[in-house]
mmCIF file with all atom_site columns, C-alpha atoms in Angstrom:
data_model
loop_
_atom_site.group_PDB
_atom_site.id
_atom_site.type_symbol
_atom_site.label_atom_id
_atom_site.label_alt_id
_atom_site.label_comp_id
_atom_site.label_asym_id
_atom_site.label_entity_id
_atom_site.label_seq_id
_atom_site.pdbx_PDB_ins_code
_atom_site.Cartn_x
_atom_site.Cartn_y
_atom_site.Cartn_z
_atom_site.occupancy
_atom_site.B_iso_or_equiv
_atom_site.pdbx_formal_charge
_atom_site.auth_seq_id
_atom_site.auth_comp_id
_atom_site.auth_asym_id
_atom_site.auth_atom_id
_atom_site.pdbx_PDB_model_num
ATOM 1   C CA . MET A 1 1   ? 4.747   55.133  -16.467 1.00 45.00 ? 1   MET A CA 1
ATOM 2   C CA . SER A 1 2   ? 2.667   55.604  -13.305 1.00 44.00 ? 2   SER A CA 1
ATOM 3   C CA . GLU A 1 3   ? 3.945   54.232  -9.907  1.00 46.00 ? 3   GLU A CA 1
ATOM 4   C CA . SER A 1 4   ? 1.352   51.309  -9.840  1.00 41.00 ? 4   SER A CA 1
ATOM 5   C CA . ASP A 1 5   ? 2.432   50.290  -13.225 1.00 44.00 ? 5   ASP A CA 1
ATOM 6   C CA . ARG A 1 6   ? 6.126   50.226  -11.867 1.00 41.00 ? 6   ARG A CA 1
ATOM 7   C CA . SER A 1 7   ? 5.083   48.103  -8.763  1.00 41.00 ? 7   SER A CA 1
ATOM 8   C CA . ASP A 1 8   ? 2.892   45.547  -11.144 1.00 41.00 ? 8   ASP A CA 1
ATOM 9   C CA . CYS A 1 9   ? 6.354   45.243  -13.302 1.00 42.00 ? 9   CYS A CA 1
ATOM 10  C CA . SER A 1 10  ? 8.479   44.703  -10.194 1.00 40.00 ? 10  SER A CA 1
ATOM 11  C CA . ASN A 1 11  ? 5.818   42.039  -8.890  1.00 41.00 ? 11  ASN A CA 1
ATOM 12  C CA . ASN A 1 12  ? 6.085   40.282  -12.397 1.00 41.00 ? 12  ASN A CA 1
ATOM 13  C CA . ASP A 1 13  ? 9.891   40.059  -12.372 1.00 41.00 ? 13  ASP A CA 1
ATOM 14  C CA . LYS A 1 14  ? 9.877   38.738  -8.773  1.00 38.00 ? 14  LYS A CA 1
ATOM 15  C CA . SER A 1 15  ? 7.274   35.957  -9.717  1.00 37.00 ? 15  SER A CA 1
ATOM 16  C CA . THR A 1 16  ? 9.159   35.386  -12.839 1.00 37.00 ? 16  THR A CA 1
ATOM 17  C CA . LYS A 1 17  ? 12.623  34.741  -11.042 1.00 37.00 ? 17  LYS A CA 1
ATOM 18  C CA . SER A 1 18  ? 10.691  32.681  -8.260  1.00 38.00 ? 18  SER A CA 1
ATOM 19  C CA . SER A 1 19  ? 9.165   30.288  -10.888 1.00 36.00 ? 19  SER A CA 1
ATOM 20  C CA . SER A 1 20  ? 12.184  29.696  -12.699 1.00 36.00 ? 20  SER A CA 1
ATOM 21  C CA . ARG A 1 21  ? 13.945  28.960  -9.417  1.00 38.00 ? 21  ARG A CA 1
ATOM 22  C CA . ASN A 1 22  ? 11.119  26.521  -8.446  1.00 39.00 ? 22  ASN A CA 1
ATOM 23  C CA . SER A 1 23  ? 10.793  24.824  -12.043 1.00 38.00 ? 23  SER A CA 1
ATOM 24  C CA . GLY A 1 24  ? 11.455  21.406  -10.270 1.00 40.00 ? 24  GLY A CA 1
ATOM 25  C CA . LYS A 1 25  ? 15.005  20.995  -11.623 1.00 41.00 ? 25  LYS A CA 1
ATOM 26  C CA . MET A 1 26  ? 17.644  20.533  -9.029  1.00 41.00 ? 26  MET A CA 1
ATOM 27  C CA . SER A 1 27  ? 20.999  22.093  -9.499  1.00 42.00 ? 27  SER A CA 1
ATOM 28  C CA . PRO A 1 28  ? 23.863  19.618  -9.225  1.00 44.00 ? 28  PRO A CA 1
ATOM 29  C CA . SER A 1 29  ? 25.402  21.279  -6.213  1.00 45.00 ? 29  SER A CA 1
ATOM 30  C CA . LYS A 1 30  ? 22.144  22.036  -4.325  1.00 53.00 ? 30  LYS A CA 1
ATOM 31  C CA . ILE A 1 31  ? 19.661  19.703  -2.665  1.00 54.00 ? 31  ILE A CA 1
ATOM 32  C CA . GLU A 1 32  ? 15.972  21.273  -2.710  1.00 65.00 ? 32  GLU A CA 1
ATOM 33  C CA . PHE A 1 33  ? 13.982  21.753  0.527   1.00 59.00 ? 33  PHE A CA 1
ATOM 34  C CA . HIS A 1 34  ? 11.833  18.914  1.491   1.00 52.00 ? 34  HIS A CA 1
ATOM 35  C CA . LEU A 1 35  ? 8.535   18.771  3.612   1.00 56.00 ? 35  LEU A CA 1
ATOM 36  C CA . ALA A 1 36  ? 10.024  15.608  5.753   1.00 57.00 ? 36  ALA A CA 1
ATOM 37  C CA . LEU A 1 37  ? 12.853  17.813  6.809   1.00 58.00 ? 37  LEU A CA 1
ATOM 38  C CA . VAL A 1 38  ? 10.311  20.032  9.019   1.00 53.00 ? 38  VAL A CA 1
ATOM 39  C CA . VAL A 1 39  ? 9.070   17.157  11.175  1.00 58.00 ? 39  VAL A CA 1
ATOM 40  C CA . SER A 1 40  ? 10.867  17.792  14.432  1.00 65.00 ? 40  SER A CA 1
ATOM 41  C CA . ASN A 1 41  ? 9.029   15.132  16.830  1.00 74.00 ? 41  ASN A CA 1
ATOM 42  C CA . ILE A 1 42  ? 7.277   12.379  15.059  1.00 72.00 ? 42  ILE A CA 1
ATOM 43  C CA . LYS A 1 43  ? 5.512   11.363  18.265  1.00 76.00 ? 43  LYS A CA 1
ATOM 44  C CA . ASN A 1 44  ? 3.325   14.468  18.121  1.00 75.00 ? 44  ASN A CA 1
ATOM 45  C CA . HIS A 1 45  ? 2.024   12.833  14.962  1.00 73.00 ? 45  HIS A CA 1
ATOM 46  C CA . ILE A 1 46  ? 2.185   9.200   15.777  1.00 84.00 ? 46  ILE A CA 1
ATOM 47  C CA . PRO A 1 47  ? 1.457   8.917   19.527  1.00 87.00 ? 47  PRO A CA 1
ATOM 48  C CA . ILE A 1 48  ? 1.453   5.004   19.484  1.00 88.00 ? 48  ILE A CA 1
ATOM 49  C CA . VAL A 1 49  ? 4.607   2.891   20.378  1.00 92.00 ? 49  VAL A CA 1
ATOM 50  C CA . LEU A 1 50  ? 4.712   -0.212  18.542  1.00 92.00 ? 50  LEU A CA 1
ATOM 51  C CA . GLU A 1 51  ? 5.170   -3.021  20.836  1.00 91.00 ? 51  GLU A CA 1
ATOM 52  C CA . ILE A 1 52  ? 5.417   -6.910  20.222  1.00 84.00 ? 52  ILE A CA 1
ATOM 53  C CA . GLU A 1 53  ? 2.835   -7.601  23.315  1.00 82.00 ? 53  GLU A CA 1
ATOM 54  C CA . LYS A 1 54  ? 0.343   -5.089  22.053  1.00 81.00 ? 54  LYS A CA 1
ATOM 55  C CA . ASP A 1 55  ? -1.294  -5.659  18.819  1.00 76.00 ? 55  ASP A CA 1
ATOM 56  C CA . GLN A 1 56  ? -1.396  -2.231  17.466  1.00 87.00 ? 56  GLN A CA 1
ATOM 57  C CA . TYR A 1 57  ? 0.627   -2.591  14.252  1.00 89.00 ? 57  TYR A CA 1
ATOM 58  C CA . GLY A 1 58  ? -2.168  -2.079  11.924  1.00 89.00 ? 58  GLY A CA 1
ATOM 59  C CA . ILE A 1 59  ? -2.980  1.298   13.603  1.00 91.00 ? 59  ILE A CA 1
ATOM 60  C CA . TRP A 1 60  ? 0.658   2.180   13.747  1.00 92.00 ? 60  TRP A CA 1
ATOM 61  C CA . ALA A 1 61  ? 1.503   1.308   10.375  1.00 92.00 ? 61  ALA A CA 1
ATOM 62  C CA . GLU A 1 62  ? -1.631  3.282   8.859   1.00 93.00 ? 62  GLU A CA 1
ATOM 63  C CA . LEU A 1 63  ? -0.749  6.385   10.886  1.00 92.00 ? 63  LEU A CA 1
ATOM 64  C CA . LEU A 1 64  ? 3.028   6.200   9.604   1.00 91.00 ? 64  LEU A CA 1
ATOM 65  C CA . ARG A 1 65  ? 1.868   5.811   5.800   1.00 92.00 ? 65  ARG A CA 1
ATOM 66  C CA . ILE A 1 66  ? -0.608  8.781   6.174   1.00 90.00 ? 66  ILE A CA 1
ATOM 67  C CA . HIS A 1 67  ? 2.304   10.610  7.605   1.00 86.00 ? 67  HIS A CA 1
ATOM 68  C CA . ALA A 1 68  ? 4.616   9.656   5.061   1.00 88.00 ? 68  ALA A CA 1
ATOM 69  C CA . ARG A 1 69  ? 2.130   10.341  2.230   1.00 88.00 ? 69  ARG A CA 1
ATOM 70  C CA . SER A 1 70  ? 1.483   13.952  3.618   1.00 85.00 ? 70  SER A CA 1
ATOM 71  C CA . HIS A 1 71  ? 5.268   14.392  3.821   1.00 81.00 ? 71  HIS A CA 1
ATOM 72  C CA . ARG A 1 72  ? 5.709   12.972  0.152   1.00 83.00 ? 72  ARG A CA 1
ATOM 73  C CA . VAL A 1 73  ? 8.002   10.128  1.277   1.00 82.00 ? 73  VAL A CA 1
ATOM 74  C CA . LEU A 1 74  ? 5.631   7.215   0.963   1.00 85.00 ? 74  LEU A CA 1
ATOM 75  C CA . HIS A 1 75  ? 7.629   5.889   -1.825  1.00 82.00 ? 75  HIS A CA 1
ATOM 76  C CA . HIS A 1 76  ? 10.170  4.991   0.604   1.00 80.00 ? 76  HIS A CA 1
ATOM 77  C CA . ILE A 1 77  ? 7.863   2.655   2.452   1.00 82.00 ? 77  ILE A CA 1
ATOM 78  C CA . VAL A 1 78  ? 5.626   1.329   -0.192  1.00 81.00 ? 78  VAL A CA 1
ATOM 79  C CA . PRO A 1 79  ? 7.472   0.781   -3.555  1.00 76.00 ? 79  PRO A CA 1
ATOM 80  C CA . SER A 1 80  ? 6.263   2.988   -6.423  1.00 72.00 ? 80  SER A CA 1
ATOM 81  C CA . LYS A 1 81  ? 4.917   1.389   -9.608  1.00 69.00 ? 81  LYS A CA 1
ATOM 82  C CA . ASP A 1 82  ? 7.664   2.970   -11.605 1.00 62.00 ? 82  ASP A CA 1
ATOM 83  C CA . LYS A 1 83  ? 10.618  0.962   -10.539 1.00 54.00 ? 83  LYS A CA 1
ATOM 84  C CA . SER A 1 84  ? 13.312  3.640   -11.263 1.00 57.00 ? 84  SER A CA 1
ATOM 85  C CA . THR A 1 85  ? 16.280  3.531   -9.072  1.00 59.00 ? 85  THR A CA 1
ATOM 86  C CA . LEU A 1 86  ? 19.041  6.108   -8.356  1.00 57.00 ? 86  LEU A CA 1
ATOM 87  C CA . GLU A 1 87  ? 22.122  4.410   -9.519  1.00 63.00 ? 87  GLU A CA 1
ATOM 88  C CA . ASP A 1 88  ? 24.262  7.412   -9.554  1.00 62.00 ? 88  ASP A CA 1
ATOM 89  C CA . THR A 1 89  ? 25.375  7.494   -6.058  1.00 67.00 ? 89  THR A CA 1
ATOM 90  C CA . SER A 1 90  ? 27.208  10.872  -6.291  1.00 71.00 ? 90  SER A CA 1
ATOM 91  C CA . SER A 1 91  ? 24.270  12.782  -7.606  1.00 77.00 ? 91  SER A CA 1
ATOM 92  C CA . ALA A 1 92  ? 22.532  15.428  -5.828  1.00 79.00 ? 92  ALA A CA 1
ATOM 93  C CA . GLU A 1 93  ? 19.155  13.314  -6.229  1.00 83.00 ? 93  GLU A CA 1
ATOM 94  C CA . TYR A 1 94  ? 20.720  10.279  -4.431  1.00 84.00 ? 94  TYR A CA 1
ATOM 95  C CA . GLU A 1 95  ? 22.110  12.244  -1.704  1.00 83.00 ? 95  GLU A CA 1
ATOM 96  C CA . GLN A 1 96  ? 18.553  13.610  -1.278  1.00 81.00 ? 96  GLN A CA 1
ATOM 97  C CA . TRP A 1 97  ? 17.003  10.193  -1.425  1.00 84.00 ? 97  TRP A CA 1
ATOM 98  C CA . THR A 1 98  ? 19.392  8.835   1.299   1.00 86.00 ? 98  THR A CA 1
ATOM 99  C CA . SER A 1 99  ? 18.759  11.904  3.621   1.00 84.00 ? 99  SER A CA 1
ATOM 100 C CA . LEU A 1 100 ? 14.999  11.297  3.333   1.00 85.00 ? 100 LEU A CA 1
ATOM 101 C CA . ASP A 1 101 ? 15.354  7.676   3.836   1.00 89.00 ? 101 ASP A CA 1
ATOM 102 C CA . SER A 1 102 ? 17.335  8.291   6.958   1.00 88.00 ? 102 SER A CA 1
ATOM 103 C CA . ILE A 1 103 ? 14.723  10.697  8.145   1.00 86.00 ? 103 ILE A CA 1
ATOM 104 C CA . VAL A 1 104 ? 11.738  8.100   7.705   1.00 88.00 ? 104 VAL A CA 1
ATOM 105 C CA . LEU A 1 105 ? 13.951  5.385   9.402   1.00 92.00 ? 105 LEU A CA 1
ATOM 106 C CA . GLN A 1 106 ? 14.257  7.682   12.452  1.00 90.00 ? 106 GLN A CA 1
ATOM 107 C CA . TRP A 1 107 ? 10.438  8.208   12.334  1.00 89.00 ? 107 TRP A CA 1
ATOM 108 C CA . ILE A 1 108 ? 10.164  4.234   12.554  1.00 92.00 ? 108 ILE A CA 1
ATOM 109 C CA . TYR A 1 109 ? 12.894  3.895   15.070  1.00 93.00 ? 109 TYR A CA 1
ATOM 110 C CA . SER A 1 110 ? 11.455  6.712   17.231  1.00 90.00 ? 110 SER A CA 1
ATOM 111 C CA . THR A 1 111 ? 7.780   5.034   17.263  1.00 92.00 ? 111 THR A CA 1
ATOM 112 C CA . ILE A 1 112 ? 8.833   1.426   18.229  1.00 93.00 ? 112 ILE A CA 1
ATOM 113 C CA . SER A 1 113 ? 9.807   -0.075  21.588  1.00 93.00 ? 113 SER A CA 1
ATOM 114 C CA . ASN A 1 114 ? 13.326  -0.727  22.518  1.00 93.00 ? 114 ASN A CA 1
ATOM 115 C CA . ASP A 1 115 ? 12.785  -4.611  21.950  1.00 90.00 ? 115 ASP A CA 1
ATOM 116 C CA . MET A 1 116 ? 11.433  -3.933  18.529  1.00 89.00 ? 116 MET A CA 1
ATOM 117 C CA . LEU A 1 117 ? 14.374  -1.797  17.862  1.00 92.00 ? 117 LEU A CA 1
ATOM 118 C CA . THR A 1 118 ? 16.912  -4.182  19.054  1.00 90.00 ? 118 THR A CA 1
ATOM 119 C CA . THR A 1 119 ? 15.016  -6.704  16.413  1.00 87.00 ? 119 THR A CA 1
ATOM 120 C CA . THR A 1 120 ? 15.012  -4.506  13.540  1.00 89.00 ? 120 THR A CA 1
ATOM 121 C CA . LEU A 1 121 ? 18.128  -2.032  13.784  1.00 90.00 ? 121 LEU A CA 1
ATOM 122 C CA . GLU A 1 122 ? 20.832  -3.169  11.260  1.00 91.00 ? 122 GLU A CA 1
ATOM 123 C CA . PRO A 1 123 ? 23.618  -1.119  9.824   1.00 91.00 ? 123 PRO A CA 1
ATOM 124 C CA . ASP A 1 124 ? 23.240  0.337   6.071   1.00 90.00 ? 124 ASP A CA 1
ATOM 125 C CA . THR A 1 125 ? 19.510  -0.947  6.028   1.00 91.00 ? 125 THR A CA 1
ATOM 126 C CA . THR A 1 126 ? 16.732  1.230   4.028   1.00 92.00 ? 126 THR A CA 1
ATOM 127 C CA . VAL A 1 127 ? 13.167  2.024   5.256   1.00 91.00 ? 127 VAL A CA 1
ATOM 128 C CA . MET A 1 128 ? 11.628  -0.406  3.106   1.00 92.00 ? 128 MET A CA 1
ATOM 129 C CA . GLU A 1 129 ? 13.811  -3.099  4.487   1.00 93.00 ? 129 GLU A CA 1
ATOM 130 C CA . VAL A 1 130 ? 12.742  -2.188  8.040   1.00 93.00 ? 130 VAL A CA 1
ATOM 131 C CA . TRP A 1 131 ? 9.111   -1.792  7.128   1.00 92.00 ? 131 TRP A CA 1
ATOM 132 C CA . ASN A 1 132 ? 8.924   -5.315  5.581   1.00 92.00 ? 132 ASN A CA 1
ATOM 133 C CA . ARG A 1 133 ? 10.875  -6.724  8.750   1.00 91.00 ? 133 ARG A CA 1
ATOM 134 C CA . LEU A 1 134 ? 8.164   -5.308  10.966  1.00 91.00 ? 134 LEU A CA 1
ATOM 135 C CA . ALA A 1 135 ? 5.434   -6.431  8.626   1.00 90.00 ? 135 ALA A CA 1
ATOM 136 C CA . ASP A 1 136 ? 6.752   -10.117 8.807   1.00 87.00 ? 136 ASP A CA 1
ATOM 137 C CA . ILE A 1 137 ? 7.101   -9.947  12.360  1.00 85.00 ? 137 ILE A CA 1
ATOM 138 C CA . PHE A 1 138 ? 3.385   -8.825  13.105  1.00 84.00 ? 138 PHE A CA 1
ATOM 139 C CA . GLN A 1 139 ? 1.743   -10.712 10.149  1.00 79.00 ? 139 GLN A CA 1
ATOM 140 C CA . ASP A 1 140 ? 3.779   -14.037 10.141  1.00 72.00 ? 140 ASP A CA 1
ATOM 141 C CA . ASN A 1 141 ? 1.883   -15.340 12.985  1.00 67.00 ? 141 ASN A CA 1
ATOM 142 C CA . GLN A 1 142 ? -1.588  -14.224 11.817  1.00 65.00 ? 142 GLN A CA 1
ATOM 143 C CA . ASN A 1 143 ? -3.642  -17.358 12.370  1.00 69.00 ? 143 ASN A CA 1
ATOM 144 C CA . ALA A 1 144 ? -2.267  -18.058 15.806  1.00 71.00 ? 144 ALA A CA 1
ATOM 145 C CA . ARG A 1 145 ? -2.931  -14.328 16.532  1.00 69.00 ? 145 ARG A CA 1
ATOM 146 C CA . VAL A 1 146 ? -6.566  -14.587 15.285  1.00 73.00 ? 146 VAL A CA 1
ATOM 147 C CA . VAL A 1 147 ? -7.245  -17.468 17.540  1.00 73.00 ? 147 VAL A CA 1
ATOM 148 C CA . THR A 1 148 ? -5.839  -15.573 20.722  1.00 76.00 ? 148 THR A CA 1
ATOM 149 C CA . LEU A 1 149 ? -7.730  -12.479 19.724  1.00 76.00 ? 149 LEU A CA 1
ATOM 150 C CA . GLU A 1 150 ? -11.027 -14.228 19.397  1.00 80.00 ? 150 GLU A CA 1
ATOM 151 C CA . GLN A 1 151 ? -10.641 -15.792 22.746  1.00 82.00 ? 151 GLN A CA 1
ATOM 152 C CA . GLU A 1 152 ? -9.710  -12.444 24.261  1.00 83.00 ? 152 GLU A CA 1
ATOM 153 C CA . PHE A 1 153 ? -12.771 -10.813 22.764  1.00 81.00 ? 153 PHE A CA 1
ATOM 154 C CA . SER A 1 154 ? -15.112 -13.680 23.979  1.00 85.00 ? 154 SER A CA 1
ATOM 155 C CA . ASN A 1 155 ? -13.561 -13.356 27.371  1.00 86.00 ? 155 ASN A CA 1
ATOM 156 C CA . THR A 1 156 ? -13.733 -9.599  27.856  1.00 87.00 ? 156 THR A CA 1
ATOM 157 C CA . ARG A 1 157 ? -16.338 -8.551  30.370  1.00 89.00 ? 157 ARG A CA 1
ATOM 158 C CA . MET A 1 158 ? -17.662 -5.143  31.169  1.00 87.00 ? 158 MET A CA 1
ATOM 159 C CA . GLU A 1 159 ? -17.527 -5.458  34.949  1.00 89.00 ? 159 GLU A CA 1
ATOM 160 C CA . ASP A 1 160 ? -13.569 -5.590  34.301  1.00 89.00 ? 160 ASP A CA 1
ATOM 161 C CA . PHE A 1 161 ? -13.719 -1.971  32.913  1.00 88.00 ? 161 PHE A CA 1
ATOM 162 C CA . PRO A 1 162 ? -14.260 1.230   34.909  1.00 92.00 ? 162 PRO A CA 1
ATOM 163 C CA . ASN A 1 163 ? -16.890 2.361   32.208  1.00 93.00 ? 163 ASN A CA 1
ATOM 164 C CA . VAL A 1 164 ? -18.518 1.518   29.162  1.00 91.00 ? 164 VAL A CA 1
ATOM 165 C CA . SER A 1 165 ? -16.213 3.822   26.915  1.00 92.00 ? 165 SER A CA 1
ATOM 166 C CA . ALA A 1 166 ? -13.262 1.861   28.120  1.00 89.00 ? 166 ALA A CA 1
ATOM 167 C CA . TYR A 1 167 ? -15.085 -1.631  27.356  1.00 89.00 ? 167 TYR A CA 1
ATOM 168 C CA . CYS A 1 168 ? -15.829 -0.464  23.798  1.00 89.00 ? 168 CYS A CA 1
ATOM 169 C CA . GLN A 1 169 ? -12.322 0.914   23.323  1.00 89.00 ? 169 GLN A CA 1
ATOM 170 C CA . ARG A 1 170 ? -10.984 -2.434  24.397  1.00 85.00 ? 170 ARG A CA 1
ATOM 171 C CA . LEU A 1 171 ? -13.408 -4.539  22.070  1.00 84.00 ? 171 LEU A CA 1
ATOM 172 C CA . LYS A 1 172 ? -12.598 -1.959  19.156  1.00 84.00 ? 172 LYS A CA 1
ATOM 173 C CA . ILE A 1 173 ? -8.880  -2.601  19.392  1.00 82.00 ? 173 ILE A CA 1
ATOM 174 C CA . LEU A 1 174 ? -9.300  -6.375  19.642  1.00 78.00 ? 174 LEU A CA 1
ATOM 175 C CA . SER A 1 175 ? -11.482 -6.435  16.553  1.00 76.00 ? 175 SER A CA 1
ATOM 176 C CA . ASP A 1 176 ? -9.014  -4.183  14.680  1.00 70.00 ? 176 ASP A CA 1
#
């Protein structure tokens, strides 16, 4: 057997071991690595701080959904069609689910104002509960908000801004 043949066999053995290790089954004593664990500073990805005074909820929520989707934790925010729940609270899957839920909660809490944090922070809550609470806060007063935004849009004058870009950006924010 030539040296290149031995090398090929060795590589095949390594890939077989690697693929059996990553077959998608979790061993009961070990939690698998997850993409959400690598986010060290959420503010690098979501530069907006959600505040009650500034109506940026739509932008903030979309950025958070995109980030959650890219890190495979969107199901913590938006319920999946398959309504399976983890009932065995002693399982490794449940342990990983609660860890990921806590991470996404930290993302939310890190990107909202102190006033919003005080309003939404409760012990033993899930991401979905906080997500729904924030949606209720920003979407319950939708009709009154529409009237206010239309007035603001109508009263926005170019001479109040240093340049056309700032003026257009303000109009875009109001229209979104």
